[in-house]
Coordinates of C-alpha atoms in Angstrom, one line a residue:
M1 CA 30.8 -14.0 27.0
D2 CA 33.3 -12.3 24.6
E3 CA 36.5 -11.5 26.5
R4 CA 36.7 -8.0 25.2
A5 CA 33.2 -7.3 26.3
R6 CA 33.9 -8.7 29.8
S7 CA 37.1 -6.7 30.0
T8 CA 35.1 -3.6 29.2
L9 CA 32.7 -4.4 32.1
D10 CA 35.6 -4.9 34.4
T11 CA 37.2 -1.6 33.4
D12 CA 34.0 0.3 34.1
D13 CA 33.3 -1.4 37.4
H14 CA 35.1 -1.7 40.6
V15 CA 37.6 -4.6 40.6
D16 CA 35.6 -6.5 43.2
T17 CA 32.2 -5.8 41.5
P18 CA 30.5 -9.0 40.3
P19 CA 29.4 -9.2 36.7
Q20 CA 25.7 -8.7 37.8
T21 CA 26.5 -5.1 38.7
T22 CA 23.8 -2.6 38.8
R23 CA 23.6 0.2 36.2
R24 CA 24.2 2.8 39.0
A25 CA 27.4 1.1 40.1
V26 CA 28.8 1.1 36.6
L27 CA 28.0 4.8 36.0
T28 CA 29.4 6.0 39.3
A29 CA 32.6 4.1 38.8
G30 CA 33.7 6.7 36.3
G31 CA 32.9 5.1 33.0
T32 CA 31.3 8.3 31.7
I33 CA 32.9 11.6 30.9
A34 CA 32.5 14.3 33.6
L35 CA 30.9 17.4 32.4
G36 CA 33.1 20.5 33.1
G37 CA 33.2 21.1 36.8
L38 CA 30.7 18.4 37.4
A39 CA 32.9 15.4 38.3
G40 CA 32.3 14.4 41.9
C41 CA 29.1 16.5 42.2
V42 CA 26.9 13.4 42.6
A43 CA 28.1 12.1 45.9
V44 CA 24.7 11.4 47.4
D45 CA 22.3 8.9 45.9
G46 CA 19.4 11.1 46.7
L47 CA 20.7 13.9 44.5
W48 CA 21.4 11.4 41.7
D49 CA 17.9 10.0 41.9
R50 CA 16.2 13.4 41.9
A51 CA 18.2 14.4 38.8
S52 CA 17.4 11.2 37.1
E53 CA 13.7 11.7 37.8
R54 CA 13.8 14.9 35.8
A55 CA 14.5 13.1 32.6
I56 CA 11.7 13.1 30.0
G57 CA 11.6 9.8 28.1
T58 CA 13.3 6.6 28.8
T59 CA 16.7 6.4 30.5
S60 CA 17.2 2.7 29.5
A61 CA 18.9 1.3 26.4
S62 CA 19.7 -2.1 25.1
P63 CA 22.4 -3.5 22.7
A64 CA 21.7 -3.6 19.0
S65 CA 23.8 -5.0 16.2
F66 CA 23.8 -5.6 12.4
Y67 CA 22.6 -9.0 11.3
S68 CA 25.6 -10.9 9.9
G69 CA 23.6 -12.8 7.2
G70 CA 22.5 -16.2 6.2
A71 CA 24.1 -19.0 4.3
I72 CA 26.1 -17.9 1.2
D73 CA 27.7 -20.5 -1.1
D74 CA 27.6 -19.0 -4.6
V75 CA 29.9 -16.0 -4.3
T76 CA 33.1 -15.0 -2.4
A77 CA 32.0 -13.3 0.7
Y78 CA 33.7 -12.2 3.9
R79 CA 31.6 -12.0 7.1
S80 CA 32.2 -9.9 10.2
G81 CA 33.8 -11.6 13.2
P82 CA 32.8 -11.8 16.9
I83 CA 30.8 -8.9 18.3
D84 CA 32.4 -6.6 20.9
V85 CA 29.7 -5.5 23.3
R86 CA 30.4 -2.5 25.6
F87 CA 28.4 -0.5 28.2
V88 CA 28.9 3.1 27.1
P89 CA 26.6 5.3 29.2
P90 CA 26.5 9.0 28.3
T91 CA 25.5 11.8 30.7
L92 CA 23.1 14.7 30.7
R93 CA 23.2 17.7 32.9
A94 CA 20.1 18.7 35.0
E95 CA 20.5 21.4 37.7
S96 CA 24.2 20.8 37.9
R97 CA 23.7 17.1 38.4
R98 CA 24.4 14.2 36.2
I99 CA 21.5 12.1 34.9
D100 CA 21.6 8.3 35.0
I101 CA 21.1 7.0 31.5
D102 CA 22.2 3.8 29.7
G103 CA 24.3 3.4 26.6
W104 CA 25.5 0.3 24.7
S105 CA 27.7 -0.3 21.7
T106 CA 28.4 -3.3 19.5
S107 CA 31.1 -3.5 16.9
A108 CA 32.6 -6.2 14.7
A109 CA 35.5 -6.3 12.2
T110 CA 35.5 -8.0 8.8
N111 CA 38.7 -9.8 7.9
A112 CA 39.5 -11.1 4.4
Q113 CA 41.8 -13.9 3.3
D114 CA 44.4 -13.3 0.6
Y115 CA 42.6 -10.1 -0.4
N116 CA 45.4 -9.0 -2.6
S117 CA 46.4 -12.2 -4.3
S118 CA 42.9 -13.7 -4.9
R119 CA 42.1 -11.3 -7.8
S120 CA 43.1 -10.6 -11.4
N121 CA 43.1 -6.8 -10.9
K122 CA 46.5 -5.2 -10.8
P123 CA 47.4 -3.0 -7.9
R124 CA 46.9 0.6 -8.8
T125 CA 50.1 2.6 -8.8
T126 CA 48.5 6.0 -8.2
Y127 CA 47.7 5.6 -4.5
W128 CA 50.1 6.9 -1.9
P129 CA 49.4 6.2 1.8
D130 CA 50.5 9.6 3.2
P131 CA 50.0 13.2 2.0
D132 CA 53.1 15.1 1.0
S133 CA 53.7 16.5 4.4
D134 CA 57.5 16.3 4.3
G135 CA 57.8 18.2 1.0
D136 CA 59.7 15.5 -0.9
G137 CA 57.3 15.7 -3.9
I138 CA 56.4 12.1 -3.9
S139 CA 52.7 12.6 -3.3
T140 CA 52.7 15.1 -6.1
L141 CA 54.4 12.7 -8.5
V142 CA 51.7 10.1 -7.7
T143 CA 49.0 12.6 -8.7
V144 CA 51.0 13.5 -11.8
L145 CA 51.3 9.9 -12.7
D146 CA 47.5 9.5 -12.8
I147 CA 47.2 12.5 -15.0
E148 CA 50.1 11.3 -17.3
R149 CA 48.3 8.0 -17.8
S150 CA 45.2 9.9 -18.9
L151 CA 47.4 11.8 -21.4
V152 CA 48.3 8.5 -23.0
V153 CA 44.5 7.8 -23.4
Y154 CA 43.9 11.2 -25.0
A155 CA 46.9 10.9 -27.3
D156 CA 45.8 7.4 -28.5
A157 CA 42.3 8.8 -29.1
A158 CA 43.7 11.7 -31.1
I159 CA 45.9 9.4 -33.2
G160 CA 42.9 7.1 -33.9
A161 CA 40.7 10.0 -35.0
I162 CA 43.5 11.4 -37.2
E163 CA 43.9 8.1 -39.0
E164 CA 40.1 8.1 -39.6
R165 CA 40.2 11.7 -40.8
S166 CA 37.7 12.7 -38.1
A167 CA 38.5 16.4 -37.5
D168 CA 36.0 16.9 -34.7
D169 CA 37.0 13.8 -32.7
A170 CA 40.7 14.6 -33.2
T171 CA 40.3 18.2 -32.1
A172 CA 38.3 17.2 -29.0
A173 CA 41.0 14.6 -28.0
L174 CA 43.8 17.1 -28.6
D175 CA 42.0 19.8 -26.6
A176 CA 41.7 17.3 -23.7
F177 CA 45.4 16.5 -24.0
V178 CA 46.3 20.2 -23.7
D179 CA 44.0 20.7 -20.7
A180 CA 45.4 17.6 -18.9
T181 CA 49.0 18.8 -19.6
T182 CA 48.0 22.1 -18.0
A183 CA 46.8 20.2 -15.0
V184 CA 50.2 18.4 -14.8
Q185 CA 51.9 21.8 -14.7
A186 CA 49.6 23.1 -12.0
A187 CA 50.2 19.9 -9.9
L188 CA 54.0 20.3 -10.3
D189 CA 54.0 24.0 -9.3
G190 CA 56.2 24.3 -6.2
C191 CA 57.5 20.7 -6.3
P192 CA 61.2 20.9 -5.4
T193 CA 62.7 17.8 -6.9
E194 CA 64.7 17.5 -10.1
L195 CA 62.2 15.0 -11.5
C196 CA 59.3 17.4 -11.0
R197 CA 61.2 20.1 -12.9
T198 CA 62.1 17.7 -15.7
V199 CA 58.5 16.6 -16.2
S200 CA 57.3 20.3 -16.0
D201 CA 59.8 21.3 -18.7
H202 CA 58.6 18.4 -20.9
A203 CA 55.0 19.5 -20.4
D204 CA 55.7 22.8 -22.2
G205 CA 57.1 20.9 -25.2
R206 CA 54.3 18.4 -25.6
K207 CA 51.6 21.1 -25.2
D208 CA 53.2 22.9 -28.1
L209 CA 53.2 19.7 -30.1
A210 CA 49.5 19.1 -29.4
R211 CA 48.7 22.6 -30.5
D212 CA 50.7 22.0 -33.7
A213 CA 48.7 18.9 -34.3
T214 CA 45.4 20.8 -33.8
D215 CA 46.5 23.4 -36.3
A216 CA 47.5 20.6 -38.8
V217 CA 44.1 19.0 -38.4
S218 CA 42.4 22.3 -39.1
A219 CA 44.5 22.6 -42.3
G220 CA 43.9 19.0 -43.4
R221 CA 47.6 18.1 -43.0
W222 CA 46.9 14.7 -41.4
D223 CA 50.4 13.2 -41.6
S224 CA 51.9 16.3 -39.9
A225 CA 49.2 16.1 -37.2
R226 CA 49.9 12.4 -36.6
R227 CA 53.6 13.0 -36.3
S228 CA 53.2 15.8 -33.8
I229 CA 50.9 14.0 -31.4
Q230 CA 52.9 10.7 -31.7
Q231 CA 56.0 12.7 -30.6
A232 CA 54.1 14.2 -27.7
R233 CA 52.9 10.7 -26.7
R234 CA 56.5 9.4 -26.7
I235 CA 57.4 12.3 -24.3
V236 CA 54.5 11.4 -22.0
Q237 CA 55.5 7.7 -22.0
S238 CA 59.1 8.6 -21.1
D239 CA 57.9 10.8 -18.2
I240 CA 55.6 7.9 -17.0
D241 CA 58.6 5.6 -17.0
R242 CA 60.7 8.2 -15.1
I243 CA 58.1 8.5 -12.4
H244 CA 57.6 4.8 -12.2
D245 CA 61.4 4.3 -11.7
D246 CA 61.4 7.0 -9.0
L247 CA 58.5 5.5 -7.1
D248 CA 59.4 1.9 -7.6
S249 CA 63.1 1.6 -7.0
D250 CA 63.3 -2.2 -7.3
G251 CA 61.0 -2.5 -10.3
D252 CA 58.5 -5.0 -8.8
G253 CA 55.5 -3.0 -10.0
L254 CA 54.6 -1.6 -6.6
P255 CA 55.6 1.8 -5.3
D256 CA 58.0 1.5 -2.5
A257 CA 55.7 3.2 0.1
T258 CA 52.8 0.9 -0.7
K259 CA 54.6 -2.5 -0.8
S260 CA 54.1 -3.2 2.9
L261 CA 50.4 -2.3 2.5
Y262 CA 49.8 -4.8 -0.3
E263 CA 51.8 -7.4 1.7
Y264 CA 49.3 -6.8 4.6
L265 CA 46.4 -7.3 2.2
D266 CA 48.0 -10.6 1.1
G267 CA 47.3 -12.0 4.6
E268 CA 44.1 -11.7 6.6
P269 CA 43.6 -8.0 6.6
T270 CA 40.8 -6.1 8.3
I271 CA 38.9 -4.5 5.4
A272 CA 35.8 -3.2 7.2
E273 CA 34.2 -2.6 10.6
Q274 CA 30.5 -2.0 11.6
F275 CA 29.1 -0.5 14.7
V276 CA 25.8 0.3 16.4
V277 CA 25.5 2.6 19.4
S278 CA 22.2 2.5 21.3
L279 CA 21.2 5.4 23.5
P280 CA 17.9 6.4 25.2
D281 CA 15.8 9.0 23.3
T282 CA 15.6 11.3 26.3
R283 CA 16.0 14.9 27.5
V284 CA 15.6 17.1 30.6
P285 CA 13.2 20.0 31.1
D286 CA 14.9 23.3 29.9
G287 CA 17.9 21.2 29.0
P288 CA 19.2 19.2 26.1
A289 CA 17.6 16.4 24.2
L290 CA 20.2 13.8 23.5
E291 CA 19.2 13.6 19.8
S292 CA 19.8 17.3 19.3
E293 CA 23.2 17.1 20.8
L294 CA 24.4 14.2 18.7
T295 CA 24.5 15.8 15.3
P296 CA 26.0 14.0 12.3
K297 CA 29.1 16.2 12.6
R298 CA 29.6 15.3 16.3
V299 CA 29.0 11.6 15.6
L300 CA 31.5 11.6 12.7
E301 CA 34.0 13.3 15.0
Y302 CA 33.7 10.4 17.4
F303 CA 35.1 8.1 14.7
T304 CA 37.7 10.3 13.0
G305 CA 40.9 11.7 14.5
D306 CA 43.6 10.6 16.9
R307 CA 42.8 7.8 19.4
N308 CA 43.1 8.6 23.1
A309 CA 44.3 12.2 22.4
E310 CA 45.1 14.3 25.5
G311 CA 42.0 15.7 27.0
C312 CA 39.6 13.6 24.8
A313 CA 37.5 12.7 27.8
D314 CA 37.0 16.3 28.9
S315 CA 33.8 17.9 28.0
D316 CA 31.6 20.8 29.2
R317 CA 28.8 20.0 26.8
A318 CA 25.2 19.5 28.0
A319 CA 25.4 15.9 26.8
A320 CA 28.7 14.0 27.0
V321 CA 29.3 10.6 25.6
H322 CA 31.3 7.7 27.1
R323 CA 35.1 7.8 26.9
D324 CA 35.2 5.0 24.4
L325 CA 33.4 7.3 21.9
A326 CA 34.9 10.6 22.8
C327 CA 38.4 9.2 22.6
R328 CA 37.7 7.3 19.4
D329 CA 38.3 3.9 20.9
L330 CA 35.2 2.1 19.9
L331 CA 36.6 0.5 16.7
T332 CA 39.9 -1.3 16.3
A333 CA 41.1 1.0 13.4
T334 CA 42.2 4.6 13.6
I335 CA 40.2 6.6 11.1
A336 CA 41.1 10.0 9.7
L337 CA 39.5 12.3 7.2
D338 CA 41.3 12.1 3.8
G339 CA 41.7 15.8 3.3
G340 CA 38.1 16.9 4.1
D341 CA 37.0 19.2 6.8
L342 CA 33.7 18.7 8.7
D343 CA 33.6 22.4 9.6
Q344 CA 34.0 23.6 6.0
H345 CA 32.5 20.9 3.9
R346 CA 30.7 23.4 1.7
D347 CA 33.9 25.2 0.8
I348 CA 36.1 22.1 0.2
D349 CA 37.9 22.3 -3.2
T350 CA 38.1 18.8 -4.7
K351 CA 41.8 19.7 -5.4
D352 CA 42.4 19.5 -1.7
I353 CA 41.1 15.9 -1.3
R354 CA 42.7 12.7 -2.5
R355 CA 39.4 10.8 -2.8
G356 CA 35.8 11.8 -3.1
V357 CA 32.5 9.9 -3.1
A358 CA 30.0 9.6 -5.9
A359 CA 26.4 8.4 -5.7
F360 CA 24.4 6.8 -8.5
G361 CA 20.7 6.0 -8.5
T362 CA 19.2 2.8 -9.8
T363 CA 15.5 2.1 -10.5
S364 CA 15.0 1.2 -6.8
G365 CA 18.1 2.1 -4.9
V366 CA 21.4 3.8 -4.6
V367 CA 25.1 2.9 -5.2
V368 CA 27.9 4.9 -3.6
T369 CA 31.5 4.5 -4.5
G370 CA 34.9 6.2 -4.0
A371 CA 36.0 8.5 -6.7
S372 CA 38.8 10.5 -8.1
P373 CA 38.5 14.2 -7.1
A374 CA 38.9 14.9 -10.9
A375 CA 35.4 13.4 -11.6
A376 CA 32.7 16.1 -11.9
V377 CA 30.4 13.9 -9.9
A378 CA 32.9 13.4 -7.0
E379 CA 32.0 15.2 -3.8
P380 CA 33.7 15.5 -0.4
M381 CA 30.7 13.9 1.2
A382 CA 27.3 12.5 0.3
R383 CA 24.0 12.2 2.1
V384 CA 21.9 9.6 0.4
T385 CA 18.7 7.6 0.6
S386 CA 17.4 4.8 -1.5
D387 CA 15.6 7.4 -3.6
C388 CA 18.9 8.7 -4.9
C389 CA 19.9 10.6 -6.8
A390 CA 19.0 14.3 -6.9
A391 CA 21.4 17.0 -7.7
D392 CA 21.6 18.0 -4.0
T393 CA 23.4 14.9 -2.8
C394 CA 26.1 17.2 -1.4
C395 CA 26.7 19.3 0.6
F396 CA 24.5 19.5 3.6
D397 CA 25.1 20.9 7.0
Y398 CA 26.4 18.3 9.3
D399 CA 24.1 19.6 12.0
S400 CA 21.0 17.9 10.6
W401 CA 20.3 14.2 9.9
G402 CA 17.8 15.1 7.2
E403 CA 14.2 13.9 6.7
E404 CA 13.3 10.6 8.4
I405 CA 11.3 7.9 6.8
T406 CA 9.2 5.2 8.6
A407 CA 10.1 1.6 8.2
G408 CA 8.0 -0.7 10.3
A409 CA 8.5 0.3 14.0
A410 CA 11.6 2.4 13.2
T411 CA 12.3 5.7 11.6
V412 CA 15.5 6.1 9.6
T413 CA 17.5 9.1 8.4
P414 CA 19.6 9.4 5.3
T415 CA 23.1 7.9 5.4
F416 CA 26.2 10.1 5.4
V417 CA 29.2 8.8 3.5
V418 CA 32.7 10.5 3.6
P419 CA 36.1 9.4 2.3
V420 CA 38.6 8.5 5.0
V421 CA 41.7 6.5 5.6
A422 CA 41.6 3.7 8.1
T423 CA 44.6 2.1 9.9
P424 CA 43.7 -1.2 11.5
P425 CA 45.9 -2.8 14.1
D426 CA 49.1 -4.3 12.6
C427 CA 48.4 -2.5 9.3
P428 CA 51.7 -0.7 8.2
S429 CA 49.9 2.3 6.6
P430 CA 46.5 3.9 6.2
I431 CA 44.0 2.2 3.9
P432 CA 41.7 4.4 1.7
A433 CA 38.1 3.8 2.9
L434 CA 34.6 5.0 3.0
L435 CA 33.0 5.9 6.4
Y436 CA 29.2 5.8 6.7
V437 CA 26.6 6.5 9.4
R438 CA 22.9 7.1 9.9
R439 CA 20.5 7.4 12.8
I440 CA 17.5 5.1 13.6
R441 CA 14.8 5.6 16.2
H442 CA 13.4 2.3 17.5
D443 CA 11.8 1.3 20.8
D444 CA 12.3 4.8 22.3
Q445 CA 16.0 4.6 21.6
L446 CA 18.4 6.3 19.2
L447 CA 20.6 3.8 17.2
Y448 CA 23.6 5.3 15.5
V449 CA 24.6 2.7 12.9
G450 CA 27.5 2.7 10.5
G451 CA 31.0 1.5 9.7
W452 CA 33.9 1.9 7.4
H453 CA 34.9 -0.1 4.3
I454 CA 38.0 -0.4 2.2
D455 CA 37.9 1.8 -1.0
D456 CA 38.9 -0.9 -3.5
G457 CA 39.0 1.4 -6.5
A458 CA 41.8 3.5 -4.9
L459 CA 44.0 0.4 -4.6
Y460 CA 43.2 -1.8 -7.7
E461 CA 42.6 -1.2 -11.3
N462 CA 39.2 -1.9 -12.9
S463 CA 37.6 -2.3 -9.4
A464 CA 35.2 -0.3 -7.3
T465 CA 33.8 -0.5 -3.8
L466 CA 30.0 -0.3 -3.9
L467 CA 28.0 0.7 -0.8
V468 CA 24.4 -0.2 -1.8
A469 CA 20.9 0.3 -0.5
D470 CA 17.4 -0.3 -1.8
G471 CA 15.4 0.9 1.3
P472 CA 15.8 1.7 4.9
N473 CA 17.2 -0.8 7.3
V474 CA 14.8 -3.5 8.6
V475 CA 15.0 -3.2 12.4
A476 CA 13.9 -6.3 14.3
G477 CA 13.0 -6.1 17.9
V478 CA 14.5 -9.2 19.6
T479 CA 13.6 -10.6 23.0
R480 CA 15.7 -12.9 25.1
S481 CA 13.3 -15.7 24.3
D482 CA 13.7 -15.0 20.6
I483 CA 17.4 -15.6 21.0
E484 CA 16.8 -18.9 22.7
D485 CA 14.2 -20.0 20.1
G486 CA 15.5 -18.4 16.9
A487 CA 12.1 -16.9 16.3
I488 CA 12.8 -13.9 14.1
D489 CA 11.8 -14.2 10.5
L490 CA 13.7 -11.4 8.7
V491 CA 12.5 -12.4 5.3
K492 CA 8.9 -12.0 6.4
M493 CA 9.7 -8.7 8.1
A494 CA 11.3 -7.4 4.9
S495 CA 8.3 -8.4 2.8
D496 CA 5.9 -6.8 5.3
D497 CA 7.8 -3.5 5.3
R498 CA 6.2 -0.7 3.4
V499 CA 9.3 -0.4 1.3
V500 CA 9.0 -3.1 -1.3
R501 CA 12.3 -4.7 -2.1
K502 CA 12.7 -6.3 -5.4
K503 CA 15.4 -8.8 -4.3
P504 CA 16.0 -10.9 -1.3
G505 CA 19.6 -9.9 -0.9
R506 CA 19.5 -7.9 2.3
T507 CA 18.3 -10.8 4.6
K508 CA 20.8 -13.2 3.0
Y509 CA 23.9 -11.2 2.6
A510 CA 23.4 -8.5 5.4
T511 CA 26.7 -6.9 6.2
A512 CA 28.8 -9.5 4.3
T513 CA 31.5 -8.1 1.9
V514 CA 30.9 -9.7 -1.5
T515 CA 33.8 -9.7 -4.0
G516 CA 34.2 -10.8 -7.5
R517 CA 33.4 -9.9 -11.1
Y518 CA 30.6 -7.4 -11.3
D519 CA 27.1 -8.7 -12.2
P520 CA 24.4 -6.0 -12.3
D521 CA 21.7 -8.7 -11.8
A522 CA 23.2 -10.0 -8.6
E523 CA 20.6 -10.4 -5.8
Y524 CA 22.8 -8.4 -3.3
L525 CA 22.5 -5.3 -5.6
P526 CA 19.5 -3.0 -5.7
A527 CA 17.1 -3.6 -8.7
G528 CA 18.0 -1.7 -11.8
A529 CA 21.7 -1.5 -11.0
H530 CA 23.5 -0.4 -14.2
S531 CA 26.0 -2.4 -16.1
V532 CA 29.6 -1.3 -16.0
C533 CA 29.0 0.3 -19.4
R534 CA 25.7 2.1 -18.9
S535 CA 23.2 2.0 -21.8
D536 CA 22.8 5.8 -21.6
G537 CA 26.5 6.3 -21.9
D538 CA 26.8 8.2 -18.6
L539 CA 29.6 7.7 -16.1
Y540 CA 29.3 4.8 -13.6
C541 CA 31.3 3.6 -10.7
W542 CA 34.4 2.3 -12.6
G543 CA 34.6 5.4 -14.8
V544 CA 35.2 7.7 -11.8
Q545 CA 38.0 5.8 -10.0
S546 CA 40.9 7.6 -11.6
R547 CA 41.8 10.3 -14.2
E548 CA 42.8 7.5 -16.6
A549 CA 39.4 5.9 -16.2
L550 CA 37.7 9.3 -16.8
A551 CA 39.8 9.8 -20.0
T552 CA 38.9 6.3 -21.2
H553 CA 35.2 7.0 -20.7
D554 CA 35.5 10.2 -22.6
T555 CA 37.3 8.8 -25.6
T556 CA 36.5 5.1 -26.1
D557 CA 33.5 2.9 -26.4
C558 CA 33.0 1.0 -23.2
D559 CA 33.1 -2.8 -23.4
D560 CA 32.6 -4.6 -20.1
R561 CA 32.8 -8.0 -21.9
D562 CA 36.4 -7.5 -22.8
P563 CA 38.3 -10.3 -21.0
D564 CA 41.3 -8.0 -20.6
V565 CA 39.2 -5.5 -18.5
R566 CA 37.3 -7.8 -16.2
P567 CA 35.7 -5.1 -13.9
S568 CA 35.2 -6.3 -10.4
A569 CA 33.4 -5.0 -7.4
V570 CA 33.6 -5.2 -3.6
T571 CA 30.1 -4.7 -2.3
T572 CA 28.4 -4.3 1.1
A573 CA 25.1 -2.9 2.2
L574 CA 24.2 0.4 3.8
D575 CA 20.8 -1.0 4.7
A576 CA 21.7 -4.3 6.3
P577 CA 19.1 -5.5 8.9
V578 CA 19.6 -4.4 12.5
L579 CA 18.7 -6.6 15.5
H580 CA 17.7 -4.7 18.6
L581 CA 17.2 -6.2 22.1
V582 CA 13.8 -5.2 23.5
E583 CA 11.8 -5.8 26.6
A584 CA 15.0 -5.8 28.6
G585 CA 14.7 -2.6 30.6
D586 CA 15.0 -4.4 33.9
A587 CA 17.6 -6.9 32.8
S588 CA 21.1 -6.8 34.4
N589 CA 24.1 -5.6 32.5
D590 CA 25.5 -9.1 32.3
V591 CA 22.3 -10.4 30.7
K592 CA 22.4 -7.5 28.2
F593 CA 26.0 -8.2 27.4
K594 CA 25.3 -11.8 26.7
A595 CA 22.2 -11.1 24.7
G596 CA 24.0 -8.3 22.7
A597 CA 26.7 -10.8 21.6
E598 CA 24.1 -13.4 20.5
L599 CA 21.5 -11.3 18.7
S600 CA 22.1 -13.1 15.4
K601 CA 21.0 -16.4 17.0
S602 CA 17.4 -15.0 17.0
V603 CA 17.1 -15.2 13.2
N604 CA 15.6 -18.5 11.9

C-alpha cells in the first residue's frame, strides 16, 4: 500500500487499530468535521445507528481515480505519479445526530523533467509571481511592459502601412497605438516610483507624436508621418529597455523575482495534479441532500485558499466534509485564486485579474486556455461542455453545476475552469495555473473530479496550455476481480458510448500532459481543432496569451509555419476516463485502499 495512504488511515484511526478497521471505528475516531455543537453527541452506538437508518440512499462509497493512460512513444508526455488514497468521510445531520457515511479521495501529481530547458520557447518576461501588495510598483511595471511591447507591434504596423501609402491601415494602427498608450498611463496612475513617472511622462510625448502622424497621413504627408511614428517607437523602445533593466538587474534575461521559479522548472517540477472525491448520493428526510450542499462554489473553496487555516475544521453546516477537504490539504500544492472572487464572479472587472480563461469550440469539442485579461474573449471563469462554445460560457452562478448529460452509466455536468496560482512543495513562488472541476454521478455516488495544470502561456512566449474535451468522461465500473484480471476494455467502452469520439486519444493519453510543437491533427486533440492561424482569421489560443500577441493578431498576417515562431502547446484532457471501484460496499477499508491505488491495473 502507498505509504501516504497508510499514514492517512493511521491518522484517522486509533493507534492500536489494525488496518482492517471498520468504517464506524474510523468515523468515530474524529476523522470528520464536527458540526457546530454536535461533536461528542454520538456517544452511544444505538443513537448512531438510528440516525444512520434515516439516510435516504446509499451511505457507502468507493475510491475512483483518473486512468493514467496507455503506452505513448511518439510524443513527449508526462504522466501522473503514484496515487494517494484517503478515507475522507463527510457527515450529515439528522435529529441532532451525525450520520455514518463513507467518503474517499484519490489524487496524483504530475512531475516533468527539465520543463524549462527542453523547449525552444523563451521565458515570458511579463509574468510576476506576486501582486503588487507592497506598493513598490514592480507588478505595475510588468503589466506596463506587456503593453509597451504591444506598442512596438502597432508602431511597426503603422510604419509599414505608411510606406505602402495605405491610409486606412496606417490610421487604424496609429489609433491602436494611441489607445495602448492611454492604457499605459492608466496602469501607471498611482505608481510611486521614479521609473513609473518617467514612463508616464514619455507616454504624453509619444501620444502627441502618434496624433501628429495621423494628421500627416490624412494630409498625405507620408514622410512626416513616418518620422513622427518612428520617433515615437524609439521612445517606446527606450522605455522597454528601462523597465527590463529595472526588473532584470543582472541582465540574464529573466526578471529577478522569477529567476528561482524558472530554476525550479529546470528540475523535476510539479506541473499538475488530479483528484477524484467519491461520496454517497444520499440525504436525510427533511434534511440536506449531499449533492445540494456541495455546490461548485463550495467545492472550489475546498481547493483554493490557505492550507490548514485556523478554524478550517469548524462547521455548522448541514453537511460537513472531512478535514482534508475543509482545510485544503487534499493536494500537495497550495492553490489561490488569481485575483478572482467566487462571491462576485459576475462583477469581476478583467482589469482586476492577472489571467483569465478563454474557451474555443472545435467541430466536436472544446479547447480552454489561459488568457491575458486584455483579450475580449477572456473571462474570470468558464463553464464548458464539449458542445462549446456559446456566448454564455461565463459567468454562471457557482451554486449550480448546470445541465447534466448521460454517458453510459454515468451522468456528467459541465466543467468549471478558473485561473489560479499553485505553489507545489519546494516551489519558491506561485505558478500560474488553471483549476478545473466537474461532478459525475455513478453507481449511486457523487464523484467530484478535477485538478490544476500549469498555465504555460503565462510563462513562455509562443506557447499555450490547452485543456481539451470531445465528450463527457468515460466512467468504468471496476470490480476487484477486474483489477486482478485486467479485464476493462476502455477503447470498447468509449466506442459504445452514445457520444461518438472521432479520435482514440482519450483512452491512450488519458491524464498525461503532452508537450511539443502544436499539431491540430494530433489524436489527443478533439476533431476539428483549429490551426494556430485559423482559416477564418479569428483569435485562437496563442493570440490571447499577452497584449503583444493580441496586437500581432490585429496587425499582421499569421504564419504558424515561420520557423522563428514555432508555437508550442502543453495539452491535457478534461474528459480523461475515470475508473470507479464497484461492488465493494461490504469490503473493508484496507481492501478499498489497496484497490483504489491499483485501479489502472484493471485496464487491458
